[in-house]
Coordinates of C-alpha atoms in Angstrom, one line a residue:
Chain A
X1 CA 140.5 121.2 71.2
X2 CA 142.7 118.9 73.3
X3 CA 143.1 121.1 76.1
X4 CA 141.8 120.1 79.4
X5 CA 138.7 122.7 80.3
X6 CA 139.6 124.2 83.4
X7 CA 139.9 128.0 83.6
X8 CA 138.1 128.4 80.1
X9 CA 134.8 127.3 81.7
X10 CA 135.3 130.2 84.4
X11 CA 135.4 132.8 81.4
X12 CA 132.7 131.2 79.7
X13 CA 132.0 129.6 76.6
X14 CA 131.1 133.0 75.1
X15 CA 134.3 134.5 75.8
X16 CA 136.1 131.7 75.1
X17 CA 134.7 132.4 71.5
X18 CA 135.4 135.8 71.3
X19 CA 139.0 135.2 72.5
X20 CA 139.3 132.7 69.5
X21 CA 137.9 135.2 66.8
X22 CA 140.2 137.8 67.9
X23 CA 143.1 135.5 67.9
X24 CA 141.9 134.6 64.5
X25 CA 141.9 138.0 63.3
X26 CA 145.2 138.9 64.7
X27 CA 146.7 136.0 62.9
X28 CA 145.1 136.9 59.6
X29 CA 146.4 140.4 60.2
X30 CA 150.1 139.4 60.5
X31 CA 149.7 138.2 56.4
X32 CA 147.6 141.0 55.1
X33 CA 149.1 142.8 52.3
X34 CA 150.2 146.1 53.5
X35 CA 149.5 149.0 51.1
X36 CA 153.2 150.4 50.5
X37 CA 154.2 146.7 49.3
X38 CA 151.8 147.4 46.6
X39 CA 153.2 150.7 45.8
X40 CA 156.6 149.9 45.8
X41 CA 155.8 147.0 43.2
X42 CA 153.6 149.2 40.9
X43 CA 156.2 152.1 41.3
X44 CA 158.7 149.7 40.1
X45 CA 156.9 148.6 37.2
X46 CA 155.6 152.6 36.4
X47 CA 159.6 153.4 36.1
X48 CA 159.7 151.1 33.1
X49 CA 157.7 153.5 31.2
X50 CA 158.3 156.6 32.8
X51 CA 162.3 156.7 33.3
X52 CA 163.3 154.9 30.2
X53 CA 166.8 156.3 30.0
X54 CA 167.4 155.3 33.7
X55 CA 167.3 151.5 33.2
X56 CA 170.8 151.0 33.9
X57 CA 170.9 152.7 37.7
X58 CA 167.4 151.1 38.1
X59 CA 169.0 147.7 37.2
X60 CA 171.6 148.3 39.5
X61 CA 169.2 149.0 42.3
X62 CA 167.1 145.9 41.7
X63 CA 170.2 143.3 41.8
X64 CA 171.2 145.4 45.2
X65 CA 168.0 145.1 46.4
X66 CA 167.8 141.0 45.9
X67 CA 171.2 140.9 47.3
X68 CA 170.2 142.9 50.5
X69 CA 166.9 141.0 50.9
X70 CA 168.7 137.8 50.7
X71 CA 171.1 139.2 53.6
X72 CA 168.1 140.4 55.7
X73 CA 166.8 137.0 55.8
X74 CA 170.0 135.7 57.4
X75 CA 170.1 139.0 59.5
X76 CA 167.0 140.4 60.3
X77 CA 165.2 136.9 60.4
X78 CA 167.7 134.4 61.7
X79 CA 170.2 137.1 63.3
X80 CA 173.2 136.0 61.9
X81 CA 175.8 139.1 61.3
X82 CA 177.7 138.4 58.3
X83 CA 180.6 140.3 56.7
X84 CA 180.8 137.9 54.0
X85 CA 177.6 137.7 51.9
X86 CA 179.4 138.4 48.8
X87 CA 181.0 134.9 48.8
X88 CA 177.5 133.8 47.5
X89 CA 176.7 136.7 45.2
X90 CA 180.4 136.1 43.6
X91 CA 180.2 132.3 43.2
X92 CA 176.6 133.1 41.5
X93 CA 178.1 135.5 39.1
X94 CA 180.9 133.4 38.5
X95 CA 178.9 130.2 37.8
X96 CA 176.4 132.3 35.7
X97 CA 179.6 133.5 33.6
X98 CA 181.2 130.2 33.1
X99 CA 177.5 128.3 32.3
X100 CA 177.1 131.3 29.7
X101 CA 180.6 130.4 28.2
X102 CA 180.9 126.7 28.6
X103 CA 176.9 125.3 28.3
X104 CA 174.3 127.4 27.2
X105 CA 173.9 131.4 27.4
X106 CA 170.0 131.3 27.9
X107 CA 170.1 133.4 31.2
X108 CA 167.0 131.6 33.3
X109 CA 169.3 128.2 33.1
X110 CA 172.3 130.1 34.1
X111 CA 170.3 131.7 37.1
X112 CA 168.9 128.7 38.5
X113 CA 172.1 127.0 37.7
X114 CA 174.2 130.0 39.9
X115 CA 171.4 129.7 42.6
X116 CA 172.3 126.1 42.9
X117 CA 175.7 126.7 43.5
X118 CA 175.5 129.4 45.8
X119 CA 172.9 127.6 47.7
X120 CA 175.4 124.7 48.0
X121 CA 178.2 126.7 49.5
X122 CA 175.8 128.2 51.6
X123 CA 174.8 124.9 52.9
X124 CA 178.2 123.9 53.1
X125 CA 179.5 126.7 55.1
X126 CA 176.2 127.2 57.4
X127 CA 178.1 124.8 59.5
X128 CA 180.5 126.9 60.8
X129 CA 178.3 129.9 62.0
X130 CA 176.0 127.5 64.0
X131 CA 177.8 128.6 66.8
X132 CA 179.8 131.3 68.6
X133 CA 179.4 135.0 68.8
X134 CA 178.4 137.5 66.6
X135 CA 182.2 138.5 66.5
X136 CA 182.9 135.1 65.8
X137 CA 180.3 135.0 62.8
X138 CA 181.8 138.2 61.5
X139 CA 185.1 136.6 61.3
X140 CA 184.1 133.3 59.9
X141 CA 181.9 134.9 57.1
X142 CA 184.5 137.5 56.3
X143 CA 187.1 134.6 56.2
X144 CA 185.1 132.6 53.8
X145 CA 184.3 135.5 51.4
X146 CA 188.2 136.4 51.7
X147 CA 189.2 132.7 50.7
X148 CA 186.7 132.6 47.8
X149 CA 188.0 135.9 46.4
X150 CA 191.8 134.8 46.6
X151 CA 190.5 131.3 45.0
X152 CA 188.9 133.1 41.9
X153 CA 192.1 135.2 41.4
X154 CA 194.5 132.5 41.6
X155 CA 192.2 129.8 39.3
X156 CA 192.9 132.1 36.3
X157 CA 192.6 129.3 33.9
X158 CA 189.0 129.2 34.7
X159 CA 188.1 132.3 36.0
X160 CA 190.4 134.9 33.9
X161 CA 191.9 135.8 37.5
X162 CA 192.6 139.4 37.8
X163 CA 191.3 140.1 34.1
X164 CA 187.8 139.1 34.8
X165 CA 186.0 136.5 33.0
X166 CA 184.8 137.2 29.5
X167 CA 184.1 135.8 26.1
X168 CA 180.3 135.2 26.1
X169 CA 177.4 137.1 25.4
X170 CA 174.0 136.5 26.9
X171 CA 171.2 134.7 24.7
X172 CA 167.6 135.8 24.7
X173 CA 165.8 135.1 27.8
X174 CA 164.2 131.5 27.3
X175 CA 165.5 132.3 23.6
X176 CA 162.6 134.5 23.1
X177 CA 163.3 138.1 24.7
X178 CA 166.5 139.6 23.6
X179 CA 168.3 141.8 26.2
X180 CA 168.3 145.2 23.9
X181 CA 170.6 148.3 24.5
X182 CA 168.6 150.4 26.6
X183 CA 168.4 147.5 29.2
X184 CA 164.6 147.6 29.2
X185 CA 163.9 144.3 28.7
X186 CA 166.7 143.4 31.1
X187 CA 165.4 145.5 33.8
X188 CA 161.8 143.9 33.5
X189 CA 163.8 140.5 33.8
X190 CA 165.7 141.8 37.1
X191 CA 162.3 143.0 38.4
X192 CA 160.4 139.7 37.9
X193 CA 163.4 137.9 39.4
X194 CA 163.4 140.1 42.6
X195 CA 159.7 140.1 42.5
X196 CA 159.3 136.2 42.7
X197 CA 162.3 135.8 45.2
X198 CA 160.9 139.0 47.7
X199 CA 157.4 136.9 47.4
X200 CA 159.4 133.8 48.5
X201 CA 161.1 135.4 51.3
X202 CA 157.8 136.7 52.3
X203 CA 156.0 133.5 52.3
X204 CA 158.7 132.2 54.5
X205 CA 158.9 135.0 57.0
X206 CA 155.0 134.4 57.6
X207 CA 155.1 130.3 57.5
X208 CA 155.5 128.4 61.0
X209 CA 159.0 128.5 59.9
X210 CA 159.6 132.2 59.6
X211 CA 157.9 132.6 63.2
X212 CA 160.3 130.0 64.8
X213 CA 163.2 132.2 63.1
X214 CA 162.7 135.8 64.7
X215 CA 162.2 133.6 68.0
X216 CA 165.8 132.2 67.8
X217 CA 166.9 135.7 66.7
X218 CA 165.5 137.2 69.8
X219 CA 166.5 134.4 72.3
X220 CA 168.0 131.1 71.0
X221 CA 167.8 129.1 74.2
X222 CA 164.2 129.6 74.8
X223 CA 163.5 129.1 71.4
X224 CA 165.4 125.5 71.8
X225 CA 163.1 125.3 75.0
X226 CA 159.8 125.7 73.1
X227 CA 161.1 122.8 70.6
X228 CA 162.5 124.7 67.9
X229 CA 165.5 122.8 66.4
X230 CA 167.6 125.8 66.0
X231 CA 170.7 124.4 64.2
X232 CA 168.3 122.9 61.7
X233 CA 166.4 126.0 60.9
X234 CA 169.6 128.2 60.8
X235 CA 171.3 125.9 58.0
X236 CA 167.7 126.1 56.1
X237 CA 167.8 129.8 56.4
X238 CA 171.4 130.3 55.3
X239 CA 171.0 128.2 52.5
X240 CA 168.1 129.8 50.8
X241 CA 169.7 133.1 51.4
X242 CA 172.8 131.9 49.8
X243 CA 170.7 130.9 46.8
X244 CA 169.0 134.2 46.5
X245 CA 172.4 136.1 46.7
X246 CA 173.9 133.5 43.8
X247 CA 170.5 134.7 41.5
X248 CA 171.7 138.6 42.5
X249 CA 175.3 137.4 41.6
X250 CA 174.0 136.0 38.4
X251 CA 171.9 139.0 37.3
X252 CA 174.9 141.2 37.4
X253 CA 176.7 138.7 35.0
X254 CA 173.7 138.6 32.7
X255 CA 173.8 142.7 32.9
X256 CA 177.5 143.0 31.9
X257 CA 178.4 139.8 30.1
X258 CA 181.5 139.6 32.1
X259 CA 182.6 138.7 35.6
X260 CA 185.1 141.0 37.2
X261 CA 186.7 139.7 40.3
X262 CA 185.3 142.8 42.1
X263 CA 182.1 140.3 42.4
X264 CA 183.9 138.7 45.5
X265 CA 185.2 142.0 47.3
X266 CA 185.0 143.0 50.3
X267 CA 183.1 146.0 49.6
X268 CA 180.1 144.4 48.1
X269 CA 179.7 142.5 51.7
X270 CA 180.0 145.8 53.4
X271 CA 177.9 147.8 50.9
X272 CA 175.0 145.0 51.3
X273 CA 175.3 145.8 55.1
X274 CA 175.3 149.5 54.5
X275 CA 171.9 148.8 52.5
X276 CA 170.3 147.3 55.2
X277 CA 171.4 149.7 57.9
X278 CA 169.8 152.3 55.5
X279 CA 166.5 150.2 55.1
X280 CA 166.0 148.6 58.0
X281 CA 166.2 144.6 58.8
X282 CA 163.5 142.2 59.5
X283 CA 160.6 143.3 57.4
X284 CA 161.6 142.0 53.9
X285 CA 161.2 145.5 52.4
X286 CA 164.4 147.0 53.9
X287 CA 166.8 145.9 51.6
X288 CA 164.7 147.2 48.8
X289 CA 164.4 150.7 50.3
X290 CA 168.0 150.5 51.5
X291 CA 168.9 149.5 47.8
X292 CA 167.1 152.5 46.3
X293 CA 168.5 155.1 48.8
X294 CA 172.0 153.6 48.9
X295 CA 172.3 153.8 45.0
X296 CA 170.6 157.2 44.9
X297 CA 172.8 158.4 47.3
X298 CA 175.9 157.1 45.7
X299 CA 174.9 158.5 42.6
X300 CA 173.9 162.1 43.6
X301 CA 177.3 162.1 46.0
X302 CA 179.6 160.9 43.3
X303 CA 178.4 163.8 41.0
X304 CA 178.6 166.0 43.9
X305 CA 182.2 165.1 45.4
X306 CA 183.4 162.4 43.1
X307 CA 186.4 162.1 45.0
X308 CA 184.9 162.0 48.4
X309 CA 181.4 160.7 48.1
X310 CA 182.5 158.0 50.3
X311 CA 183.1 160.1 53.2
X312 CA 179.6 161.3 53.2
X313 CA 178.2 157.6 53.0
X314 CA 180.7 157.0 56.0
X315 CA 178.7 159.9 57.9
X316 CA 175.4 158.7 57.0
X317 CA 176.4 155.1 58.4
X318 CA 177.7 156.6 61.6
X319 CA 174.4 158.8 61.8
X320 CA 172.0 155.8 61.3
X321 CA 173.7 153.5 63.9
X322 CA 173.5 156.3 66.6
X323 CA 170.2 156.7 65.9
X324 CA 169.6 153.3 66.2
X325 CA 168.6 150.7 63.7
X326 CA 165.3 150.2 65.5
X327 CA 164.0 153.5 65.0
X328 CA 164.5 152.8 61.3
X329 CA 162.6 149.9 61.1
X330 CA 159.8 151.5 63.3
X331 CA 158.9 154.2 60.5
X332 CA 157.0 151.7 58.4
X333 CA 155.1 150.6 61.4
X334 CA 154.2 154.1 62.3
X335 CA 153.2 155.0 58.9
X336 CA 150.8 151.9 59.3
X337 CA 149.5 153.2 62.6
X338 CA 148.4 156.6 61.1
X339 CA 146.6 155.1 58.6
X340 CA 144.6 152.8 60.6
X341 CA 143.1 149.5 59.1
X342 CA 146.5 149.1 56.8
X343 CA 148.4 148.1 60.1
X344 CA 149.9 144.9 59.7
X345 CA 150.7 143.3 63.7
X346 CA 153.8 144.3 64.6
X347 CA 156.1 145.0 61.3
Chain B
X1 CA 157.9 103.8 92.6
X2 CA 158.1 104.8 88.9
X3 CA 160.6 107.6 88.5
X4 CA 159.8 109.7 85.4
X5 CA 162.9 111.8 85.9
X6 CA 166.0 110.6 87.3
X7 CA 169.7 111.6 87.5
X8 CA 172.6 109.5 88.2
X9 CA 175.7 110.7 90.0
X10 CA 175.3 114.0 88.2
X11 CA 178.5 116.2 88.2
X12 CA 179.2 119.4 86.8
X13 CA 182.4 121.8 87.3
X14 CA 183.2 125.4 86.3
X15 CA 187.0 125.3 86.8
X16 CA 187.6 124.0 90.3
X17 CA 184.3 124.7 91.7
X18 CA 182.0 121.9 91.9
X19 CA 178.4 123.5 90.9
X20 CA 176.5 120.0 91.0
X21 CA 178.1 117.2 93.0
X22 CA 177.1 113.7 92.6
X23 CA 173.2 114.7 92.3
X24 CA 171.3 111.3 91.9
X25 CA 167.4 112.2 92.3
X26 CA 164.3 110.3 91.6
X27 CA 161.1 112.5 90.7
X28 CA 158.2 110.4 90.8
X29 CA 155.5 110.4 88.1
X30 CA 152.9 113.4 88.9
X31 CA 154.9 114.5 91.9
X32 CA 154.9 118.1 93.0
X33 CA 158.6 118.0 94.0
X34 CA 160.4 120.9 95.2
X35 CA 164.0 121.6 94.9
X36 CA 165.2 124.0 97.8
X37 CA 168.4 124.9 99.0
X38 CA 170.1 128.3 99.9
X39 CA 171.5 130.6 97.2
X40 CA 174.5 129.2 95.2
X41 CA 173.2 125.5 96.3
X42 CA 173.2 124.8 92.3
X43 CA 169.5 124.7 91.8
X44 CA 169.8 126.3 88.4
X45 CA 172.7 124.4 87.5
X46 CA 171.1 121.4 87.9
X47 CA 167.8 122.6 86.0
X48 CA 170.2 123.3 83.0
X49 CA 171.6 120.3 83.2
X50 CA 168.5 118.4 83.5
X51 CA 166.9 120.5 80.1
X52 CA 170.2 120.5 78.1
X53 CA 171.0 124.0 78.4
X54 CA 174.4 123.1 80.0
X55 CA 176.1 119.6 79.5
X56 CA 177.0 117.9 83.1
X57 CA 180.7 117.1 83.5
X58 CA 179.7 113.3 83.9
X59 CA 176.7 111.3 85.2
X60 CA 173.3 110.4 83.6
X61 CA 169.8 112.2 83.1
X62 CA 167.0 110.0 82.2
X63 CA 163.4 110.5 81.3
X64 CA 161.4 107.6 81.7
X65 CA 164.2 105.4 82.0
X66 CA 165.6 106.8 78.6
X67 CA 168.9 108.4 78.6
X68 CA 168.8 111.7 77.4
X69 CA 172.0 113.2 78.9
X70 CA 173.2 114.3 75.6
X71 CA 170.2 115.2 73.8
X72 CA 169.6 118.9 72.7
X73 CA 167.1 120.8 74.4
X74 CA 164.8 120.8 71.8
X75 CA 164.5 116.9 71.6
X76 CA 164.0 117.0 75.1
X77 CA 161.1 119.2 74.7
X78 CA 159.7 116.8 72.2
X79 CA 160.0 114.1 74.6
X80 CA 158.1 116.0 77.3
X81 CA 160.5 117.6 79.2
X82 CA 160.6 121.6 79.7
X83 CA 161.2 124.5 81.9
X84 CA 160.2 128.0 82.8
X85 CA 163.5 130.3 83.7
X86 CA 163.9 132.1 87.0
X87 CA 165.0 135.5 84.8
X88 CA 162.2 135.9 81.9
X89 CA 163.4 134.2 79.0
X90 CA 160.6 135.4 76.4
X91 CA 160.6 136.7 72.9
X92 CA 160.5 140.4 73.5
X93 CA 159.0 141.5 70.0
X94 CA 156.3 138.8 70.0
X95 CA 153.0 139.0 71.5
X96 CA 151.8 136.4 73.6
X97 CA 149.6 135.0 71.1
X98 CA 152.6 134.8 68.6
X99 CA 154.9 133.0 71.1
X100 CA 152.1 130.5 71.9
X101 CA 151.5 129.8 68.5
X102 CA 155.2 129.0 67.8
X103 CA 155.4 126.9 70.9
X104 CA 152.0 124.6 69.8
X105 CA 153.2 124.5 66.1
X106 CA 156.7 123.2 67.1
X107 CA 154.9 120.6 69.5
X108 CA 153.0 119.3 66.5
X109 CA 155.9 119.1 64.2
X110 CA 154.6 121.8 61.8
X111 CA 157.7 124.5 62.7
X112 CA 159.4 123.3 59.6
X113 CA 157.0 124.2 57.3
X114 CA 158.3 126.6 55.0
X115 CA 155.4 127.4 52.7
X116 CA 152.2 127.4 55.0
X117 CA 150.8 130.8 56.5
X118 CA 150.7 130.3 60.4
X119 CA 147.0 131.7 60.4
X120 CA 145.7 129.0 58.5
X121 CA 146.4 126.5 61.0
X122 CA 142.9 127.3 62.6
X123 CA 143.0 124.4 65.3
X124 CA 146.3 125.8 66.6
X125 CA 145.0 129.5 66.8
X126 CA 141.7 128.2 68.8
X127 CA 144.2 126.0 71.1
X128 CA 146.3 129.4 71.7
X129 CA 143.4 131.2 72.6
X130 CA 142.3 128.9 75.1
X131 CA 145.9 128.4 76.6
X132 CA 146.0 132.4 76.7
X133 CA 142.7 132.5 78.4
X134 CA 143.8 129.6 80.8
X135 CA 146.6 131.8 81.9
X136 CA 145.0 134.9 82.2
X137 CA 146.9 136.2 79.1
X138 CA 143.5 136.5 76.9
X139 CA 143.4 140.4 77.1
X140 CA 147.0 141.0 76.5
X141 CA 147.3 138.6 73.7
X142 CA 148.1 141.4 71.0
X143 CA 150.5 143.4 73.1
X144 CA 154.3 143.1 72.8
X145 CA 156.0 140.8 75.6
X146 CA 158.0 143.3 76.4
X147 CA 155.4 146.0 77.3
X148 CA 153.7 143.5 79.4
X149 CA 153.3 143.9 83.0
X150 CA 155.8 141.6 85.2
X151 CA 153.4 139.2 86.4
X152 CA 151.7 138.6 83.1
X153 CA 155.3 137.9 81.7
X154 CA 155.9 135.3 84.3
X155 CA 152.4 134.0 83.6
X156 CA 153.7 133.8 79.9
X157 CA 156.8 132.2 80.9
X158 CA 154.6 129.3 82.2
X159 CA 152.1 129.3 79.5
X160 CA 155.1 129.0 77.1
X161 CA 156.6 125.7 78.5
X162 CA 153.0 124.3 79.2
X163 CA 152.1 124.6 75.6
X164 CA 154.5 122.0 74.9
X165 CA 152.5 119.7 76.8
X166 CA 155.2 118.6 78.9
X167 CA 155.0 115.3 81.1
X168 CA 157.6 116.8 83.4
X169 CA 157.5 120.6 84.2
X170 CA 160.6 122.2 85.8
X171 CA 159.6 125.7 87.3
X172 CA 162.5 127.7 88.1
X173 CA 161.2 130.3 90.7
X174 CA 158.1 131.2 88.9
X175 CA 156.8 134.0 91.2
X176 CA 160.3 135.6 91.4
X177 CA 160.2 139.2 91.2
X178 CA 156.3 139.5 90.9
X179 CA 154.6 142.4 93.0
X180 CA 152.3 141.5 95.9
X181 CA 149.3 142.3 94.1
X182 CA 150.2 140.2 90.9
X183 CA 151.5 137.1 93.1
X184 CA 148.2 135.5 93.6
X185 CA 147.8 135.1 90.2
X186 CA 150.9 133.2 89.5
X187 CA 150.3 131.2 92.6
X188 CA 146.9 130.1 91.7
X189 CA 148.1 129.2 88.2
X190 CA 150.8 126.9 89.6
X191 CA 148.6 125.1 91.7
X192 CA 146.2 124.6 89.3
X193 CA 148.3 122.8 87.1
X194 CA 146.9 119.4 86.1
X195 CA 147.6 116.4 88.0
X196 CA 149.1 114.5 85.1
X197 CA 151.9 116.6 84.4
X198 CA 155.1 116.1 87.1
X199 CA 156.1 119.4 88.4
X200 CA 159.6 120.0 89.9
X201 CA 159.5 123.5 91.5
X202 CA 162.6 125.3 92.1
X203 CA 161.9 128.0 94.8
X204 CA 163.1 130.0 97.7
X205 CA 159.8 130.8 98.9
X206 CA 158.8 128.3 102.1
X207 CA 155.3 128.9 101.9
X208 CA 154.8 128.3 98.6
X209 CA 157.0 125.3 98.9
X210 CA 155.2 124.0 101.7
X211 CA 151.6 125.0 100.3
X212 CA 152.7 122.9 96.9
X213 CA 155.0 120.4 97.5
X214 CA 154.2 116.8 98.5
X215 CA 158.0 115.7 98.1
X216 CA 161.1 117.8 98.7
X217 CA 164.9 117.8 98.0
X218 CA 167.2 120.1 99.8
X219 CA 170.5 121.1 97.8
X220 CA 173.5 122.5 99.9
X221 CA 176.5 123.0 98.0
X222 CA 175.9 121.4 95.2
X223 CA 174.9 118.1 96.6
X224 CA 171.5 116.6 97.8
X225 CA 171.5 117.2 101.5
X226 CA 168.4 115.7 102.4
X227 CA 165.0 114.4 100.8
X228 CA 161.7 113.6 102.1
X229 CA 157.9 114.4 102.2
X230 CA 157.0 118.0 102.9
X231 CA 156.4 116.9 106.8
X232 CA 159.7 115.1 107.1
X233 CA 161.6 118.1 105.9
X234 CA 159.8 120.6 107.8
X235 CA 160.6 118.5 111.0
X236 CA 164.1 117.8 110.3
X237 CA 166.7 119.5 112.5
X238 CA 169.4 119.1 109.9
X239 CA 167.6 120.9 107.2
X240 CA 166.4 123.5 109.9
X241 CA 170.3 124.0 110.9
X242 CA 171.4 124.2 107.2
X243 CA 168.8 125.9 106.0
X244 CA 165.6 127.0 107.5
X245 CA 167.3 128.0 110.5
X246 CA 168.7 130.8 108.8
X247 CA 165.3 132.5 107.9
X248 CA 163.7 131.4 111.2

């Protein structure tokens, strides 16, 4: 240990040892896999067998969840509000479509290329969101997404414009596993991508990098004054999140074998924010719980009131915001506290 | 005289108002240097300029003879200049352990590691535990910062800055707002800071200033009004007139 030993002599070597083992325990507990994490992945896997007729809506949930986990990195960890996350989703979707049409229709290659393209856009635009208030960031991200949507619309020779991009069909995964009519293999593939992406996000969240992110979100001035290079961290985070959003967009293209201009529409950016409002931010699984909640709710409401379901979504949004996001994110913690031993330290 | 921290003709305007007016200051290595002055004298503005929170309108800041005027805060911290805040600037949701871990990891250049687990840096955890014990925070290491008693939060302010192993530490009113019964703990921590760390203390409390500082600069209306040893400042009729006289 490199500290000059002054006070620690007073506390005694024994007490120091007690403090240290306690600190080690606390640090270890941060990363402990919590029971709900295991449950949610087992549950997801079980649906493949238990709900074979629901593959389409489950696919929709998985894609939205991936998109939301990506936004959670930006919003819940780095504290950057965005109203234009669809820019990366849409670019990923178009890239996957074009790649399938002109290069190869093997989906995993398309997925990676789409992620790379979205990541490049994320890196390039990250410099625009480094400074400014929440409002500036909302407007900047919204503006970028609007420009992307209009560009896709205008470049009809490439994107098919308002008619969308079609004329390709997706090959079997790795040339081995075909997409079946019921969407079962597709769903497993989406689930694997979601699982791996969430693992990566989780790893980031518990790394020294992740520790600095929430500090930036909490107090950027102080973060800089404990030595955190705030700008560099935000650029990295935004880029990684963009890659994940690009993946989500590519998955949608692979599901439908079609790219509609709708992938860049404003409502996608808004929906994914809504998903996080439902699921909560900053603990990674908010995107997944939120996507389940949002999609099932939308589905149920559109059956009950096909024309007015947005009214109920709107009402829910108002209630959620008034009740407060903090209370929403806390329920997972509270659940953990009631089951002693399972609790990860603060969120 | 070796100045570890130096400013040359530092000026900062806010519109027509001059908050820092041609401040040229030399802080000697290992000094216990107090910066005093009436409210609105520009003490905190000066600290903000020194630590890169605010850019100066003109002038220079030098650390060990190297110009750092335009460097971002985090680079200054790496070079050994850090500070605490008059009003707590802490990470509300973090435990003291997490916050101190963050500061140590960043100091060691490990903060950009994306793929490592924080808890696997065992030496860092040991150091964090020892640091928390040293600053009287061991018993609350697992509590959320915003639930700590105010005195403990003030200690965490100092612990966080100290975790960066600064050569120069700027303490902006470390005991501000601390209730009387917790005050002693903060003051003894401040006076026990190791001698090789240069400490600049911004303070209102004259008892603390005169018990702690061996050199004092008096700031009035953004400019250096007087400077000298504690005894010289205490004896100066001018200083008494503009500043000490008010409270006497």
